[in-house]
Tab-separated table of C-alpha atoms in Angstrom:
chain	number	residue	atom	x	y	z
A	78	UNK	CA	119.545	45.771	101.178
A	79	UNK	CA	117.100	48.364	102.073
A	80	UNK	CA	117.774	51.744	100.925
A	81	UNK	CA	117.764	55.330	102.703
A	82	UNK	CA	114.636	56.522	100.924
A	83	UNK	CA	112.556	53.896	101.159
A	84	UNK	CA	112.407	50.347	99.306
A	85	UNK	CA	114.743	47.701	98.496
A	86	UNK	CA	117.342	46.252	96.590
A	87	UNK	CA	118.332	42.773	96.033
A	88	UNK	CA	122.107	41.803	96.535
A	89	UNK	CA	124.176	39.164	97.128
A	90	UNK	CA	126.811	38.710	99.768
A	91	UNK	CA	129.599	36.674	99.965
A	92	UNK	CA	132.226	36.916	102.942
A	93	UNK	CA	134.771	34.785	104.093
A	94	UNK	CA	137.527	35.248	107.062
A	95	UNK	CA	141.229	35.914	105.544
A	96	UNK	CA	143.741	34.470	108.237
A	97	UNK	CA	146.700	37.796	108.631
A	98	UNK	CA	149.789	38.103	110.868
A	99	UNK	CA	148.169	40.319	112.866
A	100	UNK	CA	145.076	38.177	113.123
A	101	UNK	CA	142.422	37.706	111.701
A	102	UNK	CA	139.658	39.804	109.031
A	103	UNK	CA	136.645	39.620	107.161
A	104	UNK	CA	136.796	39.961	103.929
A	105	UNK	CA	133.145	41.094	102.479
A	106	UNK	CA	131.685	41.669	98.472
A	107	UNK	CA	127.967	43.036	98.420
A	108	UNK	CA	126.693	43.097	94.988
A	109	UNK	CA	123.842	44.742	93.391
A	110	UNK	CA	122.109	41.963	91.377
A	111	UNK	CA	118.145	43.807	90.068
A	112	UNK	CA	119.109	43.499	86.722
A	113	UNK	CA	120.381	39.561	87.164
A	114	UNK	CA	116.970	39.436	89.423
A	115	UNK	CA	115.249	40.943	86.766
A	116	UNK	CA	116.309	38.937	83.658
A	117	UNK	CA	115.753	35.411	85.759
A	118	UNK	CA	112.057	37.122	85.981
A	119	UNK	CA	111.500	37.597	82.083
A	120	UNK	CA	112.955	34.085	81.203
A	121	UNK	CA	110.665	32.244	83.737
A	122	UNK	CA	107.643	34.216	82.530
A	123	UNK	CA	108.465	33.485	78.670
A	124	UNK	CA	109.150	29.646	79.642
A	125	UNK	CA	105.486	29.962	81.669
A	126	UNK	CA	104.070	31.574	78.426
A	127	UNK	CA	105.358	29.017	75.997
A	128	UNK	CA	104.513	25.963	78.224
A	129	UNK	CA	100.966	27.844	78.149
A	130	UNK	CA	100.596	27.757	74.421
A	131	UNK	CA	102.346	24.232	74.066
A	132	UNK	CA	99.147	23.675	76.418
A	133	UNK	CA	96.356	25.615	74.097
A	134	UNK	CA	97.947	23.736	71.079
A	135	UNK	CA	97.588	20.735	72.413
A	136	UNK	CA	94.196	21.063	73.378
A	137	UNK	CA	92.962	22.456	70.564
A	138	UNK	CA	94.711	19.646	68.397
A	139	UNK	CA	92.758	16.702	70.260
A	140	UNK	CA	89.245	19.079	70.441
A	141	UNK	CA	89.633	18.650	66.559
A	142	UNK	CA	90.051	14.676	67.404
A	143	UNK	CA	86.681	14.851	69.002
A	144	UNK	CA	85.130	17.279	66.290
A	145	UNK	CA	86.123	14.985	63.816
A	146	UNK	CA	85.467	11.411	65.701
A	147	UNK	CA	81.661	13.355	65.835
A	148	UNK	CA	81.312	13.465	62.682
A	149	UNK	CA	82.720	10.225	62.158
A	150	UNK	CA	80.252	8.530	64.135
A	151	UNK	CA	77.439	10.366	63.425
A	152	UNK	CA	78.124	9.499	59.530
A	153	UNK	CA	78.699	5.928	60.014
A	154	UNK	CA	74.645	5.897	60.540
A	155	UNK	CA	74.407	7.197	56.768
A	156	UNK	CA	74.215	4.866	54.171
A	157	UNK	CA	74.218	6.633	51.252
A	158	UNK	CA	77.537	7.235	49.842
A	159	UNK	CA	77.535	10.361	48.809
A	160	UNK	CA	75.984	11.835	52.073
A	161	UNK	CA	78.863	9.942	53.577
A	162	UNK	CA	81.193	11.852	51.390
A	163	UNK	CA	80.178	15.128	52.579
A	164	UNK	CA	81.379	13.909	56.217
A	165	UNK	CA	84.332	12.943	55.370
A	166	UNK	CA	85.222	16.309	53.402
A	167	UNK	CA	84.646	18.033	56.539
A	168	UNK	CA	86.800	15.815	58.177
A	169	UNK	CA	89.806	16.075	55.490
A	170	UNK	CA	89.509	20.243	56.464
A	171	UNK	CA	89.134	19.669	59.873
A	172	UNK	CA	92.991	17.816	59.243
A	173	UNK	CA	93.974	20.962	57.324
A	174	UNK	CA	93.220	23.284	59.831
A	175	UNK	CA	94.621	21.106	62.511
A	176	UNK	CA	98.228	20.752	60.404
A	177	UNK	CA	98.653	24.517	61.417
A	178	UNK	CA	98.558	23.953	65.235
A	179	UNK	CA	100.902	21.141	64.417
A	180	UNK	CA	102.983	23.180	63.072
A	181	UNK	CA	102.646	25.956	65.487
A	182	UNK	CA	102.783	23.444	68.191
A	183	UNK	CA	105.742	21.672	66.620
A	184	UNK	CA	108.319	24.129	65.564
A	185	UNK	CA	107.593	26.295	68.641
A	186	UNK	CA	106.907	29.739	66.486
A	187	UNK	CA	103.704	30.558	67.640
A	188	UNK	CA	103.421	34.128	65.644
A	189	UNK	CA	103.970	32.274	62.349
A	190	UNK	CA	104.433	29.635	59.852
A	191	UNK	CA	106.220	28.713	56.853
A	192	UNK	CA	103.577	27.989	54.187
A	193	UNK	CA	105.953	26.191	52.126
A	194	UNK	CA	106.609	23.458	54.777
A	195	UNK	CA	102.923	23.589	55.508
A	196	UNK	CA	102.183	22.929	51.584
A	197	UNK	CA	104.482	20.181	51.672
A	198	UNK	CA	103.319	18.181	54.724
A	199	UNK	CA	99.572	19.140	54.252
A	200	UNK	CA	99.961	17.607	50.032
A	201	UNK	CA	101.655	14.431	51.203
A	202	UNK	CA	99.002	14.152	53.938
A	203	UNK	CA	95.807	14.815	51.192
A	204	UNK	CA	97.087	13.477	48.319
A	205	UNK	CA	97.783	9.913	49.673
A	206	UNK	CA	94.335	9.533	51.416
A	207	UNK	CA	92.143	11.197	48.779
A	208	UNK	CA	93.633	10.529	45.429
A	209	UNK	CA	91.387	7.779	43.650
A	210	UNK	CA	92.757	4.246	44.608
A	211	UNK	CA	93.115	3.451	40.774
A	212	UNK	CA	95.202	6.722	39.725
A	213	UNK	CA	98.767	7.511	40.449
A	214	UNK	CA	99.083	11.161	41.146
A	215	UNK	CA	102.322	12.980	41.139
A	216	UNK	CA	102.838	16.432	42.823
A	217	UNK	CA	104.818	19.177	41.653
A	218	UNK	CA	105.378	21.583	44.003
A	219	UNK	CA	108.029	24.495	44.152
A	220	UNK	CA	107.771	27.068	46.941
A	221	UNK	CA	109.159	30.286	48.123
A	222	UNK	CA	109.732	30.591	51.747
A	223	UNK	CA	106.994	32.481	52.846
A	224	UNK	CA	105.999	33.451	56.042
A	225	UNK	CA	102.215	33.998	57.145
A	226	UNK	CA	101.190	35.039	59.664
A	227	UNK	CA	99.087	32.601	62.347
A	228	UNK	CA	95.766	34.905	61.756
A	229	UNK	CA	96.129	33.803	58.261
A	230	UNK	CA	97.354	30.371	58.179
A	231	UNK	CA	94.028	29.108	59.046
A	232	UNK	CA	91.807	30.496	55.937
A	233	UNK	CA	95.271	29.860	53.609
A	234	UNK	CA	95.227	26.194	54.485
A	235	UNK	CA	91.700	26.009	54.070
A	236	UNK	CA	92.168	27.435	50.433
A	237	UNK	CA	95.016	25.378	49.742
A	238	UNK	CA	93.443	22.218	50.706
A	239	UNK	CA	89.846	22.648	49.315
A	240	UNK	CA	91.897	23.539	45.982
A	241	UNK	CA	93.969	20.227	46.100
A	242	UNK	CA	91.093	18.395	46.872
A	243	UNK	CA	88.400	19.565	44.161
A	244	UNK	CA	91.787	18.491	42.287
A	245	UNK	CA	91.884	15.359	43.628
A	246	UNK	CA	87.824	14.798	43.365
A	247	UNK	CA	87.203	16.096	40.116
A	248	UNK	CA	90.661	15.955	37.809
A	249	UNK	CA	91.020	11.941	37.727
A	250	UNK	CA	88.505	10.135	37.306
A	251	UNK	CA	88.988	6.741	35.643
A	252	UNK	CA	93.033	7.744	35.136
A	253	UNK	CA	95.885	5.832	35.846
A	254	UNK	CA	97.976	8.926	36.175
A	255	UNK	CA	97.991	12.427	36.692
A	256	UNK	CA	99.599	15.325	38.040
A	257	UNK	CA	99.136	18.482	40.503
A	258	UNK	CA	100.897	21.608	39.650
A	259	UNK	CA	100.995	23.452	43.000
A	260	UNK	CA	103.510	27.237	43.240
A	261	UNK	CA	103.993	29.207	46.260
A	262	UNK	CA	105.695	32.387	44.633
A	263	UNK	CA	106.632	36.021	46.359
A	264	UNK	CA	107.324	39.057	44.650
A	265	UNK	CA	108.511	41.623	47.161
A	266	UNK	CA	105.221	41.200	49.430
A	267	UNK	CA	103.006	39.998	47.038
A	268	UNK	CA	102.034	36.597	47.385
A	269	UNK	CA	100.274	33.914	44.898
A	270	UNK	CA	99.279	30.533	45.238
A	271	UNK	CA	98.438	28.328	42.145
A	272	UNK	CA	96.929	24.987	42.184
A	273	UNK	CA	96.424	23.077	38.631
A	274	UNK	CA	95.396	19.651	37.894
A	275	UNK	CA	96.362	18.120	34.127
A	276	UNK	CA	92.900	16.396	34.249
A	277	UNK	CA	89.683	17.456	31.888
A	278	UNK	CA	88.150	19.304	34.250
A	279	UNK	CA	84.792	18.702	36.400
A	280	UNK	CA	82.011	17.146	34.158
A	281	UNK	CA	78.869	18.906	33.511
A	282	UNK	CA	77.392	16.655	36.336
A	283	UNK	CA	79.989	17.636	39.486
A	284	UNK	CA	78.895	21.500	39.164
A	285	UNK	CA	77.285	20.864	42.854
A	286	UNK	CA	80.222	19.930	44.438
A	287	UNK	CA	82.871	22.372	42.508
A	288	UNK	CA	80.715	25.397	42.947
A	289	UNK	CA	80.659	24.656	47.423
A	290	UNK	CA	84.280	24.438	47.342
A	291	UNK	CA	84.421	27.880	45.137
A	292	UNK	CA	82.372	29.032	47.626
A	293	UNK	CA	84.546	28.603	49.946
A	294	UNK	CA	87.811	29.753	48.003
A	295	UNK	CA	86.042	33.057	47.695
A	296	UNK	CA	85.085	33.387	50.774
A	297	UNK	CA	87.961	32.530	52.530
A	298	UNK	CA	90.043	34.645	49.713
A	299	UNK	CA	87.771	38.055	50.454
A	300	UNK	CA	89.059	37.209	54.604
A	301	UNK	CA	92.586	37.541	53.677
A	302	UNK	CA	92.173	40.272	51.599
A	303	UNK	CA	93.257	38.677	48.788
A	304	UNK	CA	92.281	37.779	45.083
A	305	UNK	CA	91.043	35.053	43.408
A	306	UNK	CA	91.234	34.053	39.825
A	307	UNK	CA	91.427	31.586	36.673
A	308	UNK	CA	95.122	31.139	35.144
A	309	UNK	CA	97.353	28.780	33.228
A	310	UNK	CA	100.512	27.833	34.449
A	311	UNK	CA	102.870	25.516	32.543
A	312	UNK	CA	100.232	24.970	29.748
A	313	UNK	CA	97.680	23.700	32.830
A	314	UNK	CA	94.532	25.667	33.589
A	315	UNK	CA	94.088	26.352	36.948
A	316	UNK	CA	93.027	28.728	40.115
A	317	UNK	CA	95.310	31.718	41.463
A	318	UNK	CA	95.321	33.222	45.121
A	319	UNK	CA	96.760	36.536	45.387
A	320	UNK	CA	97.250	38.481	48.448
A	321	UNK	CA	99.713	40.959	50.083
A	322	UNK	CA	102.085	40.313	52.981
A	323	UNK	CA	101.481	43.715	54.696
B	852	UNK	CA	87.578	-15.232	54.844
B	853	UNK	CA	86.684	-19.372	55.537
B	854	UNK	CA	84.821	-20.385	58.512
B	855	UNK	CA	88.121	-21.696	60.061
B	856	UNK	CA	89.951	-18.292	60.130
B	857	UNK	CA	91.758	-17.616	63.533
B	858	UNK	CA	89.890	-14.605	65.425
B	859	UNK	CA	90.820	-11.479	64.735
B	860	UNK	CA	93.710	-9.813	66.726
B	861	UNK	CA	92.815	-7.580	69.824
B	862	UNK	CA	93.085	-4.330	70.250
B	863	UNK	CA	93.161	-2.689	73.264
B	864	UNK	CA	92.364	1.263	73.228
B	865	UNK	CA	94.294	3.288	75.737
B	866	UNK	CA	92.358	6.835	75.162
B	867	UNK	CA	91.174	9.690	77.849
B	868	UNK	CA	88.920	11.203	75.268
B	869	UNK	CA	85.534	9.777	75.446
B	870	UNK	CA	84.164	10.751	72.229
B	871	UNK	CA	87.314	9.393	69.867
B	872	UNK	CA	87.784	6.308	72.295
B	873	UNK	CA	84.010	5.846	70.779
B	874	UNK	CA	85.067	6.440	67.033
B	875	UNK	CA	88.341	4.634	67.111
B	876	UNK	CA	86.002	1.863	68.729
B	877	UNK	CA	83.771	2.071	66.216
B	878	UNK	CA	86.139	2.017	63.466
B	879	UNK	CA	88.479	-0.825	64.527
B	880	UNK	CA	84.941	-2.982	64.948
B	881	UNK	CA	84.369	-2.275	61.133
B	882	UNK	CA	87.583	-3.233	60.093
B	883	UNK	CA	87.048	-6.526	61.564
B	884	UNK	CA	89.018	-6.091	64.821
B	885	UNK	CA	88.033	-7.251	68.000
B	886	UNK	CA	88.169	-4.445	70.715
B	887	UNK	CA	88.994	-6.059	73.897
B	888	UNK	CA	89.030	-3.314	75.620
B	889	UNK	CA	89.156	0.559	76.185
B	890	UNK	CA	90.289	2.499	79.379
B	891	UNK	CA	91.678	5.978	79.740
B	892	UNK	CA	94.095	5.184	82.931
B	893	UNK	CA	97.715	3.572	83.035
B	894	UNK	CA	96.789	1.260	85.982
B	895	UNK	CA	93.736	-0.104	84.327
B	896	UNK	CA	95.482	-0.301	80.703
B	897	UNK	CA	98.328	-2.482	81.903
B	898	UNK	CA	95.420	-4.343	83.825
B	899	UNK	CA	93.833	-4.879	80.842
B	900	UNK	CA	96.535	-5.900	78.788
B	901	UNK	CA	97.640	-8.267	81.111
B	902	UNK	CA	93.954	-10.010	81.262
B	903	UNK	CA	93.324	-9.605	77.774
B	904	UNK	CA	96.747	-10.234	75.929
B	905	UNK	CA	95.905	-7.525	73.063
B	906	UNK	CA	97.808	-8.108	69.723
B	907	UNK	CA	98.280	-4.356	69.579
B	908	UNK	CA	97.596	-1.471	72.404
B	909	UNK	CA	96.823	1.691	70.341
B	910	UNK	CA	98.098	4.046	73.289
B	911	UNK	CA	97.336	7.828	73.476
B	912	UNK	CA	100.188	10.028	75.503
B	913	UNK	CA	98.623	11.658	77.589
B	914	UNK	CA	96.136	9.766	79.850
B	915	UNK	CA	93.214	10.476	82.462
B	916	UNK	CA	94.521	11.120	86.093
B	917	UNK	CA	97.846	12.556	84.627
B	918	UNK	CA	99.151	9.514	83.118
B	919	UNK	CA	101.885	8.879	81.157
B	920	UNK	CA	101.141	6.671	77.771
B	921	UNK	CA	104.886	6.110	76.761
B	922	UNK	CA	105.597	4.509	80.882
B	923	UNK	CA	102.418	2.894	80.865
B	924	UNK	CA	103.638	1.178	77.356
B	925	UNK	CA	107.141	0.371	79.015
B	926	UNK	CA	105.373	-1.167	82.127
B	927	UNK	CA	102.967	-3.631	79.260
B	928	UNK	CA	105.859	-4.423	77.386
B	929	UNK	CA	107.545	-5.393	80.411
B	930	UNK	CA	104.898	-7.908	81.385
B	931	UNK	CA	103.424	-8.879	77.714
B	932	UNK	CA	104.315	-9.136	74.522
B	933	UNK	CA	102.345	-6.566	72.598
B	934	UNK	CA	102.540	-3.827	69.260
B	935	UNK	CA	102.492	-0.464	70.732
B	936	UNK	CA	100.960	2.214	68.424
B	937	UNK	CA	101.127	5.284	69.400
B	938	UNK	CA	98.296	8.204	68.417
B	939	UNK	CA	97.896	11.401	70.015
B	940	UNK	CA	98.118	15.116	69.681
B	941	UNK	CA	101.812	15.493	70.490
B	942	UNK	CA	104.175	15.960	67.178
B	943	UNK	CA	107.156	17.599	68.823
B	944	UNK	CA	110.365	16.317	68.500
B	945	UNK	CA	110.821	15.866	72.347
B	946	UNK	CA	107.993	13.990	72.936
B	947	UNK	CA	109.054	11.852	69.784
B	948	UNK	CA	112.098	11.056	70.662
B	949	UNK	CA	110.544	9.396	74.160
B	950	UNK	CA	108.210	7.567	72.257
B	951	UNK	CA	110.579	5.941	69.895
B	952	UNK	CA	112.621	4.660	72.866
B	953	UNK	CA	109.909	2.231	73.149
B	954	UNK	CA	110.069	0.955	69.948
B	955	UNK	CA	106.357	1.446	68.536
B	956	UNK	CA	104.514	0.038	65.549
B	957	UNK	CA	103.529	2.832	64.820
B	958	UNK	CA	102.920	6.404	65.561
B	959	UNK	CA	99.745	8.082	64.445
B	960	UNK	CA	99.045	12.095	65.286
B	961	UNK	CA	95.711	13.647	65.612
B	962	UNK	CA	93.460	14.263	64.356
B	963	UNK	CA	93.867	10.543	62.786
B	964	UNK	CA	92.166	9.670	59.935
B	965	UNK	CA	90.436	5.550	59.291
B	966	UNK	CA	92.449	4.835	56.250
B	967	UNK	CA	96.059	5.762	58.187
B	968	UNK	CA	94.381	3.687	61.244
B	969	UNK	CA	94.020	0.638	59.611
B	970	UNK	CA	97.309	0.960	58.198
B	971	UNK	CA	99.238	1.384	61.013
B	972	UNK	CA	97.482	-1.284	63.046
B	973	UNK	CA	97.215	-3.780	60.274
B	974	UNK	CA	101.409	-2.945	60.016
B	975	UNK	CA	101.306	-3.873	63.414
B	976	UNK	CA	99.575	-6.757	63.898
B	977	UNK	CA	101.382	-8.489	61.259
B	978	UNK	CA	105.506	-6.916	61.687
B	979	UNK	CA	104.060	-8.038	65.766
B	980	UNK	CA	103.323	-11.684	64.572
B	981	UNK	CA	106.997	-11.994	62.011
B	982	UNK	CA	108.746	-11.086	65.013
B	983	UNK	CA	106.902	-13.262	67.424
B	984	UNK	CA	107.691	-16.184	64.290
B	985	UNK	CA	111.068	-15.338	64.395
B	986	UNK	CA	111.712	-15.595	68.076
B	987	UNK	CA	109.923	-18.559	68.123
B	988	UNK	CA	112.363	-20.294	65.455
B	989	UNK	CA	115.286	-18.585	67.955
B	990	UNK	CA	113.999	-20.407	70.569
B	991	UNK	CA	113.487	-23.677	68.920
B	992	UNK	CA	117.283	-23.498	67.591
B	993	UNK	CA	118.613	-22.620	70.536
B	994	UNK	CA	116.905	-25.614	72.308
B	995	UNK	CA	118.108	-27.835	69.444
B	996	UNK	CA	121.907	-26.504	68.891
B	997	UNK	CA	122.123	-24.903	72.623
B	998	UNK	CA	124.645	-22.530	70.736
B	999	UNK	CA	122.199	-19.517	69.252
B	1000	UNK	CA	121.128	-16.681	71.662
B	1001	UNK	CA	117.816	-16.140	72.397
């Protein structure tokens, strides 16, 4: 319907002939439909913009495939073990990192996660591949629901899973059994992480490889504006990440 | 492992990305598969599983030339009997849920890691080779007592 000043407005008509006794008449509805127009608009854009990042997800999920089938190949010319290692560490974060889009991808919240699922899918995913094949290692995890945002899931994985892994590398060596102590607590919007092992502790000769991945913690700890530090937790020594929700 | 061992299963890799087509190549070679193949298109994987008879097709979802992994598993499974595993970048529940109407071995997500591989596909090969048994001893019954369904 175009209107007296200028422009246009959508509408929809609908007529139909009524039969009377003195013959017959049109019977005519025009209805003004911009805001049905309008709202059809918005919910084919946000189904374009979440098809889109279903699209980046996916992409960047199997561009970490390649990443890691690089390194992969490239260290399956190494011979020596422990260079070998190193590889394959890369690769286990590469799989951290990559959990996130999974579950970005996955649950179809692109803004943010739930760490505490994270935690739980990203220990049953580390634990069973990198415990040693000769120890039985049980996890004991309890979580708050906490959201993070996606800016921050990224270096919070990356501290989570470095933590479980020095665990995992360092706390049982020649042990049948042992145990991770992992707590996801909030307190208003203050946020701490805790990882523990009930192992010895890293022998004087594994300083090399503890002090990288404390590296790293800190790092990664300083980019979330958080706060790193030594505490004990049910009796267990262990590392605490605090940061702040706002 | 004697000198008279059968040959190692195939595998066939159905994978659009060069690079991990290469790795899971590589790896599957180290574990003592035999690779019979890898293409990145559905018209040249159900080719090659027809010629080759793979004991397992590890099958990504989405293929080169906008193909379809879970149809192009239907379409082998219609002509060959074959372990589908299934490893690729999609975890949602929709694309799941039309994977798992194929029945898989297995289904492994990206990025995939060798020790969950060789799981999956060693699961494979040998829940793939029971069943094959057991509809072998169907069909031997049902030739003998012409009672039991095949």
């Amino acid at each position: 319907v175009l209107l007296p000043g200028g422009g246009a407005l959508p509408a929809e008509l609908v007529a139909w002939q009524v039969a009377t006794a003195r013959g017959s008449a049109t019977c005519a509805f025009l209805r003004d439909i911009g805001d049905r127009k309008q709202l059809e608009e918005q919910q084919r854009l946000r189904f374009q913009s979440e098809t889109l990042l279903k699209e980046v997800h996916h992409r960047i999920k199997n561009n970490m495939q390649v990443i890691s089938s690089l390194l992969s190949i490239e260290s399956s010319k190494l011979d020596d073990e422990r260079q070998r290692s190193v590889f394959l560490e890369c690769r286990e974060r590469i799989r951290a990192m990559s959990l996130i889009h999974d579950r970005l991808y996955s649950t179809g919240s692109y803004e943010q996660i739930d760490f505490a699922d994270y935690l739980r899918e990203m220990l049953a995913l580390i634990v069973s591949s990198n415990r040693p094949a000769a120890t039985e290692v049980t996890v004991d995890l309890a979580a708050d629901h906490v959201r993070v945002p996606v800016e921050r899931a990224v270096p919070l994985s990356l501290i989570a899973s470095e933590l479980v892994l020095n665990s995992l590398k360092h706390g049982f060596l020649d042990r049948d059994r042992g145990r991770i102590l992992v707590r996801l607590e909030r307190t208003g919007h203050e946020c701490e992480l805790f990882v523990a092992d009930d192992g010895p502790g890293p022998a004087p000769g594994d300083a090399d490889g503890r002090g990288t991945g404390l590296q790293l913690i800190d790092s990664l700890t300083r980019q979330i504006r958080g706060v790193s530090s030594f505490a004990t937790r049910d009796g267990l020594p262990g590392v605490s990440i605090r940061w702040s929700e706002r | 492992m004697t000198t008279t061992a059968e040959p190692m299963p195939g595998v066939l890799i159905v994978e659009d990305e060069a690079i991990t087509a290469l790795d899971l190549a590589t790896e599957l070679a180290g574990m003592g598969y035999h690779v019979c193949g890898v293409v990145d298109t559905p018209e040249a994987a159900v080719g090659a599983a027809m010629r080759e008879r793979p004991a397992v097709v590890l099958m990504d979802i989405r293929l080169a030339n906008g193909g379809d992994g879970i149809e192009t598993a239907q379409r082998i499974c219609g002509h060959h009997d074959t372990a589908i595993v299934f490893l690729t970048a999609h975890s949602d529940e929709a694309t799941l849920a039309r994977a798992l109407a194929v029945s898989p071995f297995g289904y492994l997500i990206k990025p995939f890691r060798a020790r969950d591989l060789k799981v999956a596909i060693d699961l494979a090969v040998t829940k793939h080779s029971h069943d094959a048994a057991a509809v072998q001893s169907l069909r031997a019954l049902a030739a003998t007592d012409g009672l039991t369904l095949e």
